[in-house]
């Protein structure tokens, strides 16, 4: 069964760049035509899609975050990554990596707090 | 405000049935699969149904997904207190080239 695991700093300073990596196991990130995505959930709020990336490097981003988001993929490590620049307290959230299409699979999530 | 509209809350008694609606448009629900998730406090969303009406292994048949036109519905029968949670629908929007989440529905089992 496909497994995803987020990793990265739990605390980021305002105006800096948030960086997270998702490691995929029990399946190859490049073996299918699916996109791999990031979703976040601010405390007490709903789920928000950030963006998705194909192993070829093609991306789709949420228009509301597009100017600050960069996603990349490393097929040799079976990983994909998220960078969110110029963060503010409003970017504090639990960040999930997931495959939303086909048979969906999610990571357990990682809390990222933006604070000085 | 979400493009996919869900009722903020629903409630029913133990043992009863409840339905949660998710309303969209022709560019999202109307032409793409819908998934439903259950989220208990402090936990990651748990997949309940995918591709409109398929259930992952381990999900009891008390949970069912359906779709008609530009709306989708999650049905839960034989309600249990453990079903109290937030529920989200999600689908792809072909016009926006974006994944959309519903705003979430809080289920209370009275």
Tab-separated table of C-alpha atoms in Angstrom:
chain	number	residue	atom	x	y	z
A	1	UNK	CA	0.000	0.000	0.000
A	2	UNK	CA	1.316	3.397	-1.011
A	3	UNK	CA	2.781	5.423	1.875
A	4	UNK	CA	3.722	9.092	2.010
A	5	UNK	CA	5.727	10.875	4.698
A	6	UNK	CA	6.312	14.604	5.079
A	7	UNK	CA	9.539	15.988	6.509
A	8	UNK	CA	10.962	19.432	7.148
A	9	UNK	CA	11.336	22.180	9.754
A	10	UNK	CA	8.443	22.687	12.118
A	11	UNK	CA	9.276	26.351	12.684
A	12	UNK	CA	9.929	28.992	10.041
A	13	UNK	CA	10.562	32.683	10.556
A	14	UNK	CA	8.348	35.309	8.892
A	15	UNK	CA	9.535	36.372	5.419
A	16	UNK	CA	11.609	33.205	5.046
A	17	UNK	CA	10.953	30.169	2.842
A	18	UNK	CA	9.103	27.100	4.034
A	19	UNK	CA	10.576	23.881	2.633
A	20	UNK	CA	9.042	20.428	2.903
A	21	UNK	CA	9.771	17.070	1.321
A	22	UNK	CA	7.468	14.116	0.791
A	23	UNK	CA	8.957	10.633	0.566
A	24	UNK	CA	6.875	8.013	-1.231
A	25	UNK	CA	7.272	4.337	-0.375
A	26	UNK	CA	5.669	1.068	-1.484
A	27	UNK	CA	5.277	2.541	-4.944
A	28	UNK	CA	7.202	4.511	-7.528
A	29	UNK	CA	6.526	8.185	-8.023
A	30	UNK	CA	7.218	7.741	-11.739
A	31	UNK	CA	5.385	4.482	-12.377
A	32	UNK	CA	2.025	6.057	-13.053
A	33	UNK	CA	0.535	9.076	-14.707
A	34	UNK	CA	-0.674	10.598	-11.451
A	35	UNK	CA	0.165	13.964	-9.996
A	36	UNK	CA	1.529	14.327	-6.457
A	37	UNK	CA	0.244	17.153	-4.341
A	38	UNK	CA	0.446	19.331	-1.267
A	39	UNK	CA	-2.532	20.340	0.858
A	40	UNK	CA	-2.586	22.443	3.990
A	41	UNK	CA	-4.965	23.051	6.874
A	42	UNK	CA	-4.641	26.128	9.123
A	43	UNK	CA	-5.624	25.543	12.752
A	44	UNK	CA	-9.381	25.238	13.056
A	45	UNK	CA	-9.963	25.695	9.317
A	46	UNK	CA	-10.644	23.595	6.253
A	47	UNK	CA	-8.398	21.923	3.698
A	48	UNK	CA	-6.671	23.974	0.998
A	49	UNK	CA	-4.945	22.546	-2.076
A	50	UNK	CA	-1.528	24.152	-2.662
A	51	UNK	CA	-0.385	22.469	-5.859
A	52	UNK	CA	0.454	19.241	-7.662
A	53	UNK	CA	3.420	17.958	-9.660
A	54	UNK	CA	3.926	15.137	-12.176
A	55	UNK	CA	7.156	13.148	-12.220
A	56	UNK	CA	7.917	14.854	-15.548
A	57	UNK	CA	8.030	18.150	-13.674
A	58	UNK	CA	4.727	19.535	-14.931
A	59	UNK	CA	2.915	21.480	-12.226
A	60	UNK	CA	-0.417	22.969	-11.300
A	61	UNK	CA	-0.596	25.558	-8.522
A	62	UNK	CA	-3.398	27.168	-6.542
A	63	UNK	CA	-3.789	30.621	-8.132
A	64	UNK	CA	-3.966	32.248	-4.702
A	65	UNK	CA	-0.506	30.902	-3.810
A	66	UNK	CA	1.101	30.590	-7.241
A	67	UNK	CA	3.429	33.571	-6.884
A	68	UNK	CA	5.061	32.053	-3.785
A	69	UNK	CA	5.006	28.302	-4.550
A	70	UNK	CA	7.633	26.131	-6.191
A	71	UNK	CA	7.344	22.358	-6.399
A	72	UNK	CA	9.991	19.922	-7.587
A	73	UNK	CA	10.428	16.171	-7.934
A	74	UNK	CA	13.396	13.839	-7.454
A	75	UNK	CA	12.574	10.496	-9.030
A	76	UNK	CA	15.885	8.959	-7.927
A	77	UNK	CA	14.866	9.448	-4.292
A	78	UNK	CA	11.154	8.888	-4.908
A	79	UNK	CA	10.473	12.310	-3.398
A	80	UNK	CA	8.748	15.541	-4.247
A	81	UNK	CA	9.133	18.882	-2.520
A	82	UNK	CA	7.396	22.139	-1.722
A	83	UNK	CA	8.857	25.588	-1.261
A	84	UNK	CA	6.658	28.467	-0.095
A	85	UNK	CA	8.387	31.831	-0.005
A	86	UNK	CA	7.797	34.998	2.008
A	87	UNK	CA	5.786	33.222	4.667
A	88	UNK	CA	3.643	34.987	7.242
A	89	UNK	CA	1.718	33.831	10.302
A	90	UNK	CA	-1.151	33.078	7.947
A	91	UNK	CA	0.881	30.205	6.489
A	92	UNK	CA	0.905	28.390	9.822
A	93	UNK	CA	-0.820	25.086	9.130
A	94	UNK	CA	-0.586	21.332	9.022
A	95	UNK	CA	0.886	20.473	5.632
A	96	UNK	CA	-0.017	17.185	3.961
A	97	UNK	CA	1.427	15.515	0.903
A	98	UNK	CA	-0.932	13.299	-1.042
A	99	UNK	CA	-1.927	11.650	-4.243
A	100	UNK	CA	-5.495	12.820	-4.766
A	101	UNK	CA	-6.404	10.869	-7.925
A	102	UNK	CA	-6.841	7.167	-8.557
A	103	UNK	CA	-6.694	5.381	-5.220
A	104	UNK	CA	-5.901	8.431	-3.035
A	105	UNK	CA	-3.202	8.296	-0.380
A	106	UNK	CA	-2.096	10.889	2.175
A	107	UNK	CA	0.770	11.444	4.544
A	108	UNK	CA	0.113	11.938	8.230
A	109	UNK	CA	0.814	15.669	7.991
A	110	UNK	CA	3.369	17.962	9.590
A	111	UNK	CA	2.688	21.138	11.537
A	112	UNK	CA	4.612	24.174	10.337
A	113	UNK	CA	4.503	27.252	12.538
A	114	UNK	CA	5.557	30.637	11.223
A	115	UNK	CA	6.908	32.698	14.086
A	116	UNK	CA	9.952	34.701	15.020
B	1	UNK	CA	-15.698	30.703	0.190
B	2	UNK	CA	-15.336	27.284	-1.436
B	3	UNK	CA	-16.355	26.559	-5.015
B	4	UNK	CA	-17.721	23.273	-3.695
B	5	UNK	CA	-20.585	23.936	-1.304
B	6	UNK	CA	-21.223	21.749	1.721
B	7	UNK	CA	-23.586	22.410	4.631
B	8	UNK	CA	-21.559	23.648	7.615
B	9	UNK	CA	-23.184	21.146	9.945
B	10	UNK	CA	-25.578	18.207	10.086
B	11	UNK	CA	-26.862	16.177	12.992
B	12	UNK	CA	-28.803	13.003	13.659
B	13	UNK	CA	-29.391	10.484	16.410
B	14	UNK	CA	-27.426	7.258	16.895
B	15	UNK	CA	-28.625	4.519	14.575
B	16	UNK	CA	-30.156	6.986	12.138
B	17	UNK	CA	-29.062	7.911	8.625
B	18	UNK	CA	-27.570	11.197	7.462
B	19	UNK	CA	-26.584	12.601	4.093
B	20	UNK	CA	-24.008	15.309	3.371
B	21	UNK	CA	-24.231	17.164	0.091
B	22	UNK	CA	-21.494	18.682	-2.039
B	23	UNK	CA	-22.624	21.050	-4.764
B	24	UNK	CA	-20.392	22.097	-7.628
B	25	UNK	CA	-20.589	22.839	-11.330
B	26	UNK	CA	-20.164	21.283	-14.752
B	27	UNK	CA	-16.414	21.920	-14.759
B	28	UNK	CA	-15.756	20.039	-11.539
B	29	UNK	CA	-18.252	17.526	-10.150
B	30	UNK	CA	-20.074	17.449	-13.462
B	31	UNK	CA	-17.160	15.836	-15.279
B	32	UNK	CA	-14.738	14.480	-12.676
B	33	UNK	CA	-14.621	11.940	-9.876
B	34	UNK	CA	-15.465	12.920	-6.305
B	35	UNK	CA	-13.822	11.629	-3.128
B	36	UNK	CA	-15.002	11.959	0.466
B	37	UNK	CA	-12.883	12.192	3.600
B	38	UNK	CA	-13.551	11.947	7.316
B	39	UNK	CA	-11.368	13.947	9.676
B	40	UNK	CA	-11.383	13.308	13.392
B	41	UNK	CA	-9.882	16.046	15.610
B	42	UNK	CA	-6.109	16.140	15.456
B	43	UNK	CA	-5.821	13.478	12.771
B	44	UNK	CA	-5.186	13.371	9.035
B	45	UNK	CA	-8.160	13.065	6.691
B	46	UNK	CA	-9.252	9.468	6.200
B	47	UNK	CA	-10.490	8.325	2.788
B	48	UNK	CA	-14.092	7.107	2.884
B	49	UNK	CA	-15.017	6.885	-0.803
B	50	UNK	CA	-13.246	7.624	-4.095
B	51	UNK	CA	-14.137	7.703	-7.796
B	52	UNK	CA	-17.660	8.700	-6.744
B	53	UNK	CA	-18.766	5.496	-5.075
B	54	UNK	CA	-15.848	3.156	-4.406
B	55	UNK	CA	-14.900	2.250	-0.848
B	56	UNK	CA	-11.356	1.467	0.265
B	57	UNK	CA	-10.851	-1.817	2.011
B	58	UNK	CA	-11.679	-1.512	5.677
B	59	UNK	CA	-14.354	1.162	5.234
B	60	UNK	CA	-17.704	-0.261	6.335
B	61	UNK	CA	-20.612	-0.242	3.901
B	62	UNK	CA	-22.399	2.170	6.242
B	63	UNK	CA	-20.551	4.825	4.233
B	64	UNK	CA	-21.592	5.367	0.615
B	65	UNK	CA	-20.809	7.938	-2.034
B	66	UNK	CA	-22.926	8.924	-5.005
B	67	UNK	CA	-22.989	11.569	-7.715
B	68	UNK	CA	-25.725	13.045	-9.857
B	69	UNK	CA	-25.088	15.868	-12.288
B	70	UNK	CA	-23.154	18.598	-10.521
B	71	UNK	CA	-23.760	17.348	-6.980
B	72	UNK	CA	-22.329	14.557	-4.876
B	73	UNK	CA	-23.616	13.004	-1.681
B	74	UNK	CA	-22.082	11.079	1.190
B	75	UNK	CA	-24.492	8.817	3.034
B	76	UNK	CA	-23.873	7.370	6.464
B	77	UNK	CA	-26.261	4.814	7.945
B	78	UNK	CA	-26.389	3.322	11.422
B	79	UNK	CA	-24.802	6.419	12.940
B	80	UNK	CA	-22.402	5.905	15.806
B	81	UNK	CA	-20.939	8.424	18.225
B	82	UNK	CA	-17.547	7.640	16.724
B	83	UNK	CA	-18.772	9.081	13.419
B	84	UNK	CA	-18.669	12.594	14.897
B	85	UNK	CA	-16.120	14.334	12.711
B	86	UNK	CA	-15.621	16.793	9.891
B	87	UNK	CA	-16.350	15.536	6.376
B	88	UNK	CA	-14.891	16.921	3.148
B	89	UNK	CA	-15.611	16.369	-0.525
B	90	UNK	CA	-12.887	16.903	-3.132
B	91	UNK	CA	-12.723	16.882	-6.921
B	92	UNK	CA	-10.713	18.234	-9.843
B	93	UNK	CA	-11.869	21.307	-11.717
B	94	UNK	CA	-11.069	21.033	-15.426
B	95	UNK	CA	-11.536	24.740	-16.123
B	96	UNK	CA	-9.425	25.973	-13.221
B	97	UNK	CA	-6.903	23.115	-13.492
B	98	UNK	CA	-7.112	22.875	-9.728
B	99	UNK	CA	-8.169	20.469	-7.006
B	100	UNK	CA	-11.122	21.778	-5.036
B	101	UNK	CA	-12.126	20.955	-1.483
B	102	UNK	CA	-15.541	21.560	-0.019
B	103	UNK	CA	-15.668	23.788	3.036
B	104	UNK	CA	-16.313	20.817	5.288
B	105	UNK	CA	-19.342	19.581	7.211
B	106	UNK	CA	-19.325	18.934	10.940
B	107	UNK	CA	-21.388	15.884	11.842
B	108	UNK	CA	-22.894	15.722	15.313
B	109	UNK	CA	-24.407	12.473	16.549
B	110	UNK	CA	-26.907	13.559	19.167
